Rosetta silent file (secondary structure, phi, psi, omega in degrees, C-alpha in Angstrom):
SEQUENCE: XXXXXXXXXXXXXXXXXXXXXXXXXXXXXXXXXXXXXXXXXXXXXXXXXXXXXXXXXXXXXXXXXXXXXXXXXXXXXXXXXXXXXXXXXXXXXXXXXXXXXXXXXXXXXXXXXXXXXXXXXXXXXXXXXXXXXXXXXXXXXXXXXXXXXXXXXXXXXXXXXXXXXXXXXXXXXXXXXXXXXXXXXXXXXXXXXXXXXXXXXXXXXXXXXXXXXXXXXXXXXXXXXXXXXXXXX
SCORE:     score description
SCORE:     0.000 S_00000001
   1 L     0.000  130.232  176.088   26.088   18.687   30.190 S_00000001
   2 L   -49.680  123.982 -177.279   27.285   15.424   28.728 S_00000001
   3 L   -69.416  157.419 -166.814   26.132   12.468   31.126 S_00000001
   4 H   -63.964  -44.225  174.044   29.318   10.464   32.609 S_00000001
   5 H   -61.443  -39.609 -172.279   28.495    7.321   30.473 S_00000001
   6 H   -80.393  -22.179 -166.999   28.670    9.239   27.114 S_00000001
   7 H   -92.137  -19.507  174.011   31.531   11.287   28.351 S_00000001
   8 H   -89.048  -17.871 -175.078   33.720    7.598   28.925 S_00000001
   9 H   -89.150  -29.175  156.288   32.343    6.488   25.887 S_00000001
  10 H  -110.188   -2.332  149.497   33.916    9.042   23.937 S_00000001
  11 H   -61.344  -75.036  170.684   37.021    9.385   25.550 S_00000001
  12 H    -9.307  -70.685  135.244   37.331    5.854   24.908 S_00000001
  13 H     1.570  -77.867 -176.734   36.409    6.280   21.506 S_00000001
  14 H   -51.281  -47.062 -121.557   39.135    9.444   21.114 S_00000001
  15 L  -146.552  132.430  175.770   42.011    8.278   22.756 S_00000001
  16 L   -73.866  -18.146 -152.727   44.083    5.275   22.487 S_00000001
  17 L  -146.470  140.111 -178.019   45.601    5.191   25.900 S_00000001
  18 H   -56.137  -45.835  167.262   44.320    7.131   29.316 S_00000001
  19 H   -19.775  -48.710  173.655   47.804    9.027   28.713 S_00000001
  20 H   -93.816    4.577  153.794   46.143   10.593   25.678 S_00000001
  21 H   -85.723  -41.001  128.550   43.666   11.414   27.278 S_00000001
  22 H   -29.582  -53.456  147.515   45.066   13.307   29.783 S_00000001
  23 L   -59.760  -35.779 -154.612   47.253   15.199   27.349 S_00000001
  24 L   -81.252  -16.781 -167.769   44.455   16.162   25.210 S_00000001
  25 L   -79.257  -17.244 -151.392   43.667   18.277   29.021 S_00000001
  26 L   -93.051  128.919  162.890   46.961   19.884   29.002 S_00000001
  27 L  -113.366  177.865 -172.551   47.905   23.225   27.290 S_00000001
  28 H   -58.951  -31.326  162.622   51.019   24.696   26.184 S_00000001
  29 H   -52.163  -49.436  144.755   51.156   26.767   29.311 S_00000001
  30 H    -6.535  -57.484  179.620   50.716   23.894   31.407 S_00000001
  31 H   -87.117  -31.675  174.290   53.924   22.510   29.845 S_00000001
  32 H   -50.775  -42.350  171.156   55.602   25.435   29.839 S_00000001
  33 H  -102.918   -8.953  172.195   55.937   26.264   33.510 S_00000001
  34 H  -116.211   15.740  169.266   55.968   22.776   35.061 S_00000001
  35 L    24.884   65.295  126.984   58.084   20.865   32.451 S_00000001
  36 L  -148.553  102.173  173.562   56.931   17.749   33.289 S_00000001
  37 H   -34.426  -56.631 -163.516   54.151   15.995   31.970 S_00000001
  38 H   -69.940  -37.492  168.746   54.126   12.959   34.209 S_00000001
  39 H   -32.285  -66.004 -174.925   53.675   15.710   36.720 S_00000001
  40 H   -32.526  -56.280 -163.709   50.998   17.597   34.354 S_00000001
  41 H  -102.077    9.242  149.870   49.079   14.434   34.616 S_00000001
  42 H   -63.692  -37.044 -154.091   49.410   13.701   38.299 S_00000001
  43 H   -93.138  -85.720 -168.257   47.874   17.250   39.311 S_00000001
  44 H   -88.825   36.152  116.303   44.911   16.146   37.029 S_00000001
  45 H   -90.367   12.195  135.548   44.059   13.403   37.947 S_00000001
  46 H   -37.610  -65.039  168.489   44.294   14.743   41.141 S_00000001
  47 L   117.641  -19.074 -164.651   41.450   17.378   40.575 S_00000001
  48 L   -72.860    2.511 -157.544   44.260   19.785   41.410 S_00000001
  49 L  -122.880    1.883 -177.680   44.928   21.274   37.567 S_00000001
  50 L   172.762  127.893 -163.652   41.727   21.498   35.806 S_00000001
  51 L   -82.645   16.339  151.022   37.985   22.519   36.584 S_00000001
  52 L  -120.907 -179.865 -143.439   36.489   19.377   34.706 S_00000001
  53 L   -84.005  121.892 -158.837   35.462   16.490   35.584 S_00000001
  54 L   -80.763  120.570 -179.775   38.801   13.984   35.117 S_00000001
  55 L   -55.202  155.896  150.845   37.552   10.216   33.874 S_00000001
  56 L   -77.159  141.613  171.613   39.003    7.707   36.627 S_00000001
  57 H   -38.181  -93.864  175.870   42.017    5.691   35.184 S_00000001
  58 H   -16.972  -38.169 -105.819   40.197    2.280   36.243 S_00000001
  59 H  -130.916  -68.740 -137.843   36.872    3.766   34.197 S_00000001
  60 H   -79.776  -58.406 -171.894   39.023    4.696   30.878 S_00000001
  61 H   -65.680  -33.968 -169.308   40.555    0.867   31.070 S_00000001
  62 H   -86.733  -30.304 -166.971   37.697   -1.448   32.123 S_00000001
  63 H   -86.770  -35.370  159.986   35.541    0.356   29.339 S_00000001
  64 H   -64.477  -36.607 -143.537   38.487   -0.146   26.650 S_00000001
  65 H   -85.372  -53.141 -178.498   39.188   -4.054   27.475 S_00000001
  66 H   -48.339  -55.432  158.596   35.242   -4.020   26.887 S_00000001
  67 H   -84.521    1.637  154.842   35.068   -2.538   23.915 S_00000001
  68 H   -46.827  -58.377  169.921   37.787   -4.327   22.703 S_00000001
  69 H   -34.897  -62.961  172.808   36.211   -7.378   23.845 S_00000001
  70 H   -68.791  -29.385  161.672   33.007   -6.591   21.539 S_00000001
  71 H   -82.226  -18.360  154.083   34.986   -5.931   18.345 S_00000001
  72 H   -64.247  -35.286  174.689   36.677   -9.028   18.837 S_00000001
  73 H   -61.259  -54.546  178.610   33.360  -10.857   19.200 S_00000001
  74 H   -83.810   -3.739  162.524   31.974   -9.312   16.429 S_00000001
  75 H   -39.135  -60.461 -177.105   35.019  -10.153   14.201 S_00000001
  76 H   -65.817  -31.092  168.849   34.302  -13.825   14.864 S_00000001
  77 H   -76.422  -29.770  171.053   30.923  -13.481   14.115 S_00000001
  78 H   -38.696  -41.295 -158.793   31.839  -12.012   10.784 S_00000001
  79 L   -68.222  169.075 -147.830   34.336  -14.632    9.612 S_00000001
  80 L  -126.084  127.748 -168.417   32.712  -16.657    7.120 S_00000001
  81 L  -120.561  102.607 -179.919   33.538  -20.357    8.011 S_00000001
  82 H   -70.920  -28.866 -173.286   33.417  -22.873    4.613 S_00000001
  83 H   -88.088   10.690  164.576   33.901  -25.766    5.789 S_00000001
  84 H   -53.871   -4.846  171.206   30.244  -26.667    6.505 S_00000001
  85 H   -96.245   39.249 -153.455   30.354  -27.232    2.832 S_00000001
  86 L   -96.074  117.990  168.438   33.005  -30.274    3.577 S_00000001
  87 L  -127.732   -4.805 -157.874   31.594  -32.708    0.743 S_00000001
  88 L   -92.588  126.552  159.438   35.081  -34.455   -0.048 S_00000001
  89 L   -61.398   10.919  173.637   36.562  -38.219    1.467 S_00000001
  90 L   -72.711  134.939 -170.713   39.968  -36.331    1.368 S_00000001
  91 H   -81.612  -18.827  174.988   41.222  -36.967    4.676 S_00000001
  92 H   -56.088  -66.289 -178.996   43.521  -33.561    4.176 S_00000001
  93 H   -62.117  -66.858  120.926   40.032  -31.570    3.839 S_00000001
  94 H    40.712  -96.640  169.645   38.468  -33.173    6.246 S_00000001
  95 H   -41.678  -48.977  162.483   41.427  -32.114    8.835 S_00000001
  96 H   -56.305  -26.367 -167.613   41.521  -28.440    7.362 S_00000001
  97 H   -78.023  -59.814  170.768   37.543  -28.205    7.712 S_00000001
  98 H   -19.040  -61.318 -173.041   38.288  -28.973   11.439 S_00000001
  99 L  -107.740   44.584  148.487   41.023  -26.450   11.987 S_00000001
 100 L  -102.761  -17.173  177.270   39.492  -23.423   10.193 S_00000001
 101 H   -53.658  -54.457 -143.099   37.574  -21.567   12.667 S_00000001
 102 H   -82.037  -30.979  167.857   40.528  -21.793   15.170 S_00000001
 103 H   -60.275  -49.057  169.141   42.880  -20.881   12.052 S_00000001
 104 H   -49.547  -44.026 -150.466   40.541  -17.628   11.531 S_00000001
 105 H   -94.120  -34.329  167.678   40.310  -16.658   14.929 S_00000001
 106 L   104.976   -1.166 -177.728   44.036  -16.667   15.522 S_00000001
 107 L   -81.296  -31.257 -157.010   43.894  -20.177   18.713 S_00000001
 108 E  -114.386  147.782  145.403   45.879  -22.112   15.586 S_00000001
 109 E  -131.542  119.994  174.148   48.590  -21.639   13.030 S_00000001
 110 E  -101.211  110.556  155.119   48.374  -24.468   10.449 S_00000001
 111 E  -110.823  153.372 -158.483   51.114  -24.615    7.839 S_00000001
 112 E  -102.996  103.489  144.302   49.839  -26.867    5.310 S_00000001
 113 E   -79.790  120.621 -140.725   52.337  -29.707    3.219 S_00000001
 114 E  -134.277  105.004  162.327   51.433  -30.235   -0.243 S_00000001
 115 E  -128.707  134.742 -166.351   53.712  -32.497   -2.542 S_00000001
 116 E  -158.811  166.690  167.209   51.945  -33.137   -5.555 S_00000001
 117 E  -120.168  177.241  -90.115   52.303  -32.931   -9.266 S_00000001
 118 L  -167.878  126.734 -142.631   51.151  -30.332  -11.226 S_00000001
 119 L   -43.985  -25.797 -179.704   48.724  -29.355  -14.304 S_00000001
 120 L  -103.664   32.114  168.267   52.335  -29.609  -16.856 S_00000001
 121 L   100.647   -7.493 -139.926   53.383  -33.016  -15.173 S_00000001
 122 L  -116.087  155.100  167.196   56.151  -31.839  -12.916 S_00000001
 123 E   -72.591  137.445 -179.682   56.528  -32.704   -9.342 S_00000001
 124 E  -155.297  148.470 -179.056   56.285  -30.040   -6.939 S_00000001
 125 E  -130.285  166.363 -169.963   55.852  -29.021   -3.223 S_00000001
 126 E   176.870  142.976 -175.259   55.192  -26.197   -0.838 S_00000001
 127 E   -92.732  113.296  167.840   54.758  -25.338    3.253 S_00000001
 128 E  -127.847  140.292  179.519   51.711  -23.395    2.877 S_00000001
 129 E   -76.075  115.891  176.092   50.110  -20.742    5.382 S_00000001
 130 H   -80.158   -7.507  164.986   46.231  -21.950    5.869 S_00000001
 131 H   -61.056  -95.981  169.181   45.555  -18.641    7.296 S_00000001
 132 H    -8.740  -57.149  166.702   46.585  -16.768    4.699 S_00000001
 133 H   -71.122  -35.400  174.740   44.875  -18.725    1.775 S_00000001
 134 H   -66.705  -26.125  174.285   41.850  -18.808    3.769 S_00000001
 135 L   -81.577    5.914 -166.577   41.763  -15.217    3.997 S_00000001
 136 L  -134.387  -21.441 -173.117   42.826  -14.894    0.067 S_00000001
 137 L  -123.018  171.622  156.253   40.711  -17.540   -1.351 S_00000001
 138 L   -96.131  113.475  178.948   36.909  -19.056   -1.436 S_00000001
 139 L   -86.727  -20.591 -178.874   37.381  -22.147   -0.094 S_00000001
 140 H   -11.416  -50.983 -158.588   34.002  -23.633   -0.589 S_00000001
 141 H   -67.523  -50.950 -170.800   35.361  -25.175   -4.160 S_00000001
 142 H   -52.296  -45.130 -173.563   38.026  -26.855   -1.979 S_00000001
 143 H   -64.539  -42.739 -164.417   35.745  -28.251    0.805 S_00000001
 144 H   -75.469  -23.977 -179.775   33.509  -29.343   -1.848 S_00000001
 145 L    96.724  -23.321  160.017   35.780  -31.408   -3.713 S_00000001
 146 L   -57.337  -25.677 -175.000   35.779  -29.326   -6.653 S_00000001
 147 L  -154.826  139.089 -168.631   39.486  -27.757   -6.572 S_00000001
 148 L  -108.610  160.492  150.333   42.650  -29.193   -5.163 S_00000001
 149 L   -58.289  132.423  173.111   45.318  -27.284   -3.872 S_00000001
 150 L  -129.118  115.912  158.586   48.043  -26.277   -5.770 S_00000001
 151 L   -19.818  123.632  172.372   51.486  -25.520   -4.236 S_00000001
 152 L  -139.189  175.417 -160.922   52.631  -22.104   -5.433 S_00000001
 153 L   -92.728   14.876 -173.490   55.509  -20.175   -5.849 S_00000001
 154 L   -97.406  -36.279 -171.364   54.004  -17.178   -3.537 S_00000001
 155 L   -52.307  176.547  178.616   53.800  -19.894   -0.180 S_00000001
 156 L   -64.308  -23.439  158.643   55.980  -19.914    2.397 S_00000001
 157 E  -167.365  159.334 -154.250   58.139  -22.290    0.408 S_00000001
 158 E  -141.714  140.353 -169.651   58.124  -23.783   -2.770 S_00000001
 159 E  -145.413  117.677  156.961   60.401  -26.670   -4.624 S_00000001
 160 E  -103.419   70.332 -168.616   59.983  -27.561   -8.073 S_00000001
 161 L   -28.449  -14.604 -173.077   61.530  -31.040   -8.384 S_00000001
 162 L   -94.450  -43.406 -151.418   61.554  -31.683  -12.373 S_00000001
 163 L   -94.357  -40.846 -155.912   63.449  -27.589  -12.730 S_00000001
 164 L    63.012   28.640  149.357   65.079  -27.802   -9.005 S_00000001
 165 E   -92.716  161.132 -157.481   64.096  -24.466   -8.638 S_00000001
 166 L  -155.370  130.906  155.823   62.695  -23.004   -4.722 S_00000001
 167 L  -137.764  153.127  168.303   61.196  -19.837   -3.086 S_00000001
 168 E  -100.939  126.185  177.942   61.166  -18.624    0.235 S_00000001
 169 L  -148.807  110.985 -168.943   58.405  -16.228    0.859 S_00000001
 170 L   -76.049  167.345 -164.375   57.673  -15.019    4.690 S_00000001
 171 L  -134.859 -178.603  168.845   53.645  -14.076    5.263 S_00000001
 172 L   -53.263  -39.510 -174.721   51.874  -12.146    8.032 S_00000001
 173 L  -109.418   97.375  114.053   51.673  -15.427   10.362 S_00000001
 174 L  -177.439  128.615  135.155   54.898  -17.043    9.573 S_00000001
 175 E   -50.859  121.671  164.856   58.866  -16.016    9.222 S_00000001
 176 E   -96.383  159.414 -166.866   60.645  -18.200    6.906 S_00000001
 177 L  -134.394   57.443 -173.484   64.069  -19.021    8.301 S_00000001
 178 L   -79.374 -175.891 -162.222   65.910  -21.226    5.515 S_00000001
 179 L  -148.481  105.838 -154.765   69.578  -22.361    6.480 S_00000001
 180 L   -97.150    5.305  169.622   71.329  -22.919    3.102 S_00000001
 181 L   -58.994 -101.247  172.425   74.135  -25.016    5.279 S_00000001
 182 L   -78.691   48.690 -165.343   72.011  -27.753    6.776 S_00000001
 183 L   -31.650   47.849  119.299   69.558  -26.937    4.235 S_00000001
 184 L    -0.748   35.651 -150.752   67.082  -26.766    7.310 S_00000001
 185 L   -78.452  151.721 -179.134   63.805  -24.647    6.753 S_00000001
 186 E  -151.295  138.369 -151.361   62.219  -23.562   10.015 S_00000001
 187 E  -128.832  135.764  179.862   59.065  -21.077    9.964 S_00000001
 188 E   -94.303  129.629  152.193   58.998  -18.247   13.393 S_00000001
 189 L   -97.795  161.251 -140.752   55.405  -17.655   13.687 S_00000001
 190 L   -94.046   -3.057 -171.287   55.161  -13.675   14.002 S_00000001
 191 L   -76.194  -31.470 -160.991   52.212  -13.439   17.047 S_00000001
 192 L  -138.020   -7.784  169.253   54.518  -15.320   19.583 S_00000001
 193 L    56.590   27.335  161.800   57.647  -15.656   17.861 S_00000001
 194 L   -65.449  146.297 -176.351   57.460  -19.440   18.574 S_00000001
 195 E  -108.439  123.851 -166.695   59.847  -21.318   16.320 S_00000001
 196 E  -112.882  109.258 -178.763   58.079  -24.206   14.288 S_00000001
 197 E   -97.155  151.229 -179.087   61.002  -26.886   12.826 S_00000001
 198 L  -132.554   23.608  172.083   59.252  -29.351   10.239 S_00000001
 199 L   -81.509  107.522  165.571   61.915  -31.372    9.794 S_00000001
 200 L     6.399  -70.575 -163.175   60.620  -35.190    9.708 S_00000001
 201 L   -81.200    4.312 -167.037   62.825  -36.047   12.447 S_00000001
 202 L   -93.188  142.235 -168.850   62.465  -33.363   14.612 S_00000001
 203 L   -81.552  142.815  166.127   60.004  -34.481   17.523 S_00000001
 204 L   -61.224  129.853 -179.938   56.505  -32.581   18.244 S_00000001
 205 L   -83.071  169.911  166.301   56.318  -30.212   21.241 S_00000001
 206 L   -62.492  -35.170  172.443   53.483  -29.752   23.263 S_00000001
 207 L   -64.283  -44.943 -164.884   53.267  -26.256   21.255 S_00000001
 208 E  -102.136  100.980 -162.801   53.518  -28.070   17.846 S_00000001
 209 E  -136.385  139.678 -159.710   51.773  -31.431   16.042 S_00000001
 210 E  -114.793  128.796 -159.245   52.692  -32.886   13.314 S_00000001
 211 E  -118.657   80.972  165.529   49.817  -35.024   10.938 S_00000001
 212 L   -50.371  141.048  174.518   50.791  -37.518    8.095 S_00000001
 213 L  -103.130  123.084  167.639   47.808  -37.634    6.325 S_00000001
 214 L  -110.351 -138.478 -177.136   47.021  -40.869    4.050 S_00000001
 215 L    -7.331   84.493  116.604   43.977  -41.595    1.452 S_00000001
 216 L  -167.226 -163.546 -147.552   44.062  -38.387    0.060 S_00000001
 217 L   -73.289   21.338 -168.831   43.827  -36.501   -3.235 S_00000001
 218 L  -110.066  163.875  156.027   47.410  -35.293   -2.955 S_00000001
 219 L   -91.773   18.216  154.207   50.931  -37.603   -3.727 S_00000001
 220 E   174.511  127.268 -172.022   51.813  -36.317   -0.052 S_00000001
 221 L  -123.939 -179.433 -168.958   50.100  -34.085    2.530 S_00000001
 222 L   163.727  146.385 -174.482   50.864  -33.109    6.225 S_00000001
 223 E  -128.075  143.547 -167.173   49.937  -30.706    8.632 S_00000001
 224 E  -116.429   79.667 -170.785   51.922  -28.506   10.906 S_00000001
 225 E   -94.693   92.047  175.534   49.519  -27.633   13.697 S_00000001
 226 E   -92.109  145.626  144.713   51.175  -24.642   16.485 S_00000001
 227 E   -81.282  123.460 -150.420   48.927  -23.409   19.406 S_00000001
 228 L   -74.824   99.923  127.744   49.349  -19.780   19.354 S_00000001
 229 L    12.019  174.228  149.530   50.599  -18.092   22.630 S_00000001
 230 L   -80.478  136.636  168.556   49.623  -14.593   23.656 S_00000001
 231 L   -52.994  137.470  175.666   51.404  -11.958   21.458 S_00000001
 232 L   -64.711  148.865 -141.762   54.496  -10.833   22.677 S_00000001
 233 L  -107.743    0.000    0.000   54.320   -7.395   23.818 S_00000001
C-alpha cells in the first residue's frame, strides 16, 4: 500500500484541481443514477461513496501552493541575469542592469524608449518591451558596451522619421492601444490589465514611473517603469 505522502504527491502531480481529482473516483454508474456530480463529490469526500482512502481537500491545496511555490523558486534560480557584466557609462544600461532581475521575474514591466538614428542614417524610434528582448536576446554584448540597441520594426511601436512609416505590434507583456484620432499610443499590460499612457504630459502614478535618461549612447532614451499587480483572475 502506497504511504499517504506519496499518495498526495501524486495526486498532486495528476490532477490540476482537487475537482479532478475527485472525478478521476467517479464512474459512469456513479453518474448515471445520481446525476449530479457536485453531489458525486460530496458523498466522497464524505467516506460515504468509495472504499478508498479520499485525500483531504486542505491536503490536495496546501501541497499544490507548495509545489507551486518550488517551481517558481527554481525558475528564478534558472534565469540567467547579464547584467553583472554592466561594463558601459551609459546611464540607459546602467538603469536596465538594475531593473532586469525584477523584469525576469515578472515584480516590473519596463517598456524601453529608444530614439536614435540608424546604421543607413535615418532617424528612428520605438517603445520597446525589456522583457521580451531579454528573453529573445544575449544581453551581455549590450551590458558590455559592445552593441547598442536598435529600435525595430517587430517592438511594440516603431516610427521611422526620414520614410514616416510606423508599426504597432502587441507582445506577451504589453497590449498596444494606438488611437489614430488623438494619435495617443497607450500600452495595457496583459498580467493586470493596468493601462500604461506614455504621453510626456501625462503625470506618473504610483503604479507607473517615468525616467528621462541623459549622457547616454542613444539621441533620446526613457524608461517606462509599471509595478505589476497580481494577475487578474
Amino acid at each position: 500500500m502506497m504511504d499517504p505522502k506519496s499518495e498526495l504527491d501524486k495526486a498532486v502531480n495528476a490532477f490540476m484541481t482537487y475537482e479532478d481529482y475527485l472525478d478521476s473516483m467517479l464512474t459512469k454508474d456513479d453518474l448515471m443514477f445520481l446525476e449530479d456530480k457536485e453531489m458525486c463529490r460530496d458523498l466522497l469526500v464524505l467516506g460515504y461513496h468509495s472504499n478508498k482512502r479520499i485525500i483531504p481537500k486542505e491536503a490536495f491545496d496546501q501541497r499544490k501552493a507548495q509545489k507551486a511555490a518550488q517551481t517558481e523558486e527554481q525558475n528564478v534560480k534558472d534565469i540567467r541575469i547579464c547584467g553583472s557584466e554592466l561594463q558601459t557609462s551609459c546611464n540607459l544600461m546602467q538603469a536596465l542592469a538594475k531593473r532586469e532581475e525584477d523584469n525576469l521575474t515578472g515584480c516590473l514591466a519596463t517598456i524601453i524608449f529608444i530614439r536614435d538614428i540608424n546604421e543607413k542614417g535615418e532617424e528612428v524610434s520605438a517603445y520597446i518591451d525589456y522583457r521580451h528582448r531579454l528573453r529573445t536576446e544575449d544581453w551581455i554584448p549590450y551590458f558590455r558596451g559592445e552593441k547598442k540597441i536598435v529600435p525595430s520594426e517587430k517592438d511594440l511601436s516603431f516610427y521611422n522619421w526620414v520614410k514616416g512609416t510606423s508599426y504597432h505590434t502587441s507582445s506577451a507583456n504589453f497590449e498596444v492601444v494606438p488611437d489614430t484620432d488623438t494619435l495617443k499610443l497607450i500600452f495595457i499590460c496583459t498580467t493586470d490589465r493596468y493601462v500604461i499612457d506614455v504621453n510626456p504630459k501625462t503625470q506618473t502614478t504610483e503604479k507607473v514611473f517615468r525616467l528621462d535618461l541623459a549622457d547616454t549612447n542613444y539621441e533620446q532614451a526613457a524608461i517606462f517603469d509599471h509595478v505589476v499587480d497580481s494577475p487578474i483572475p
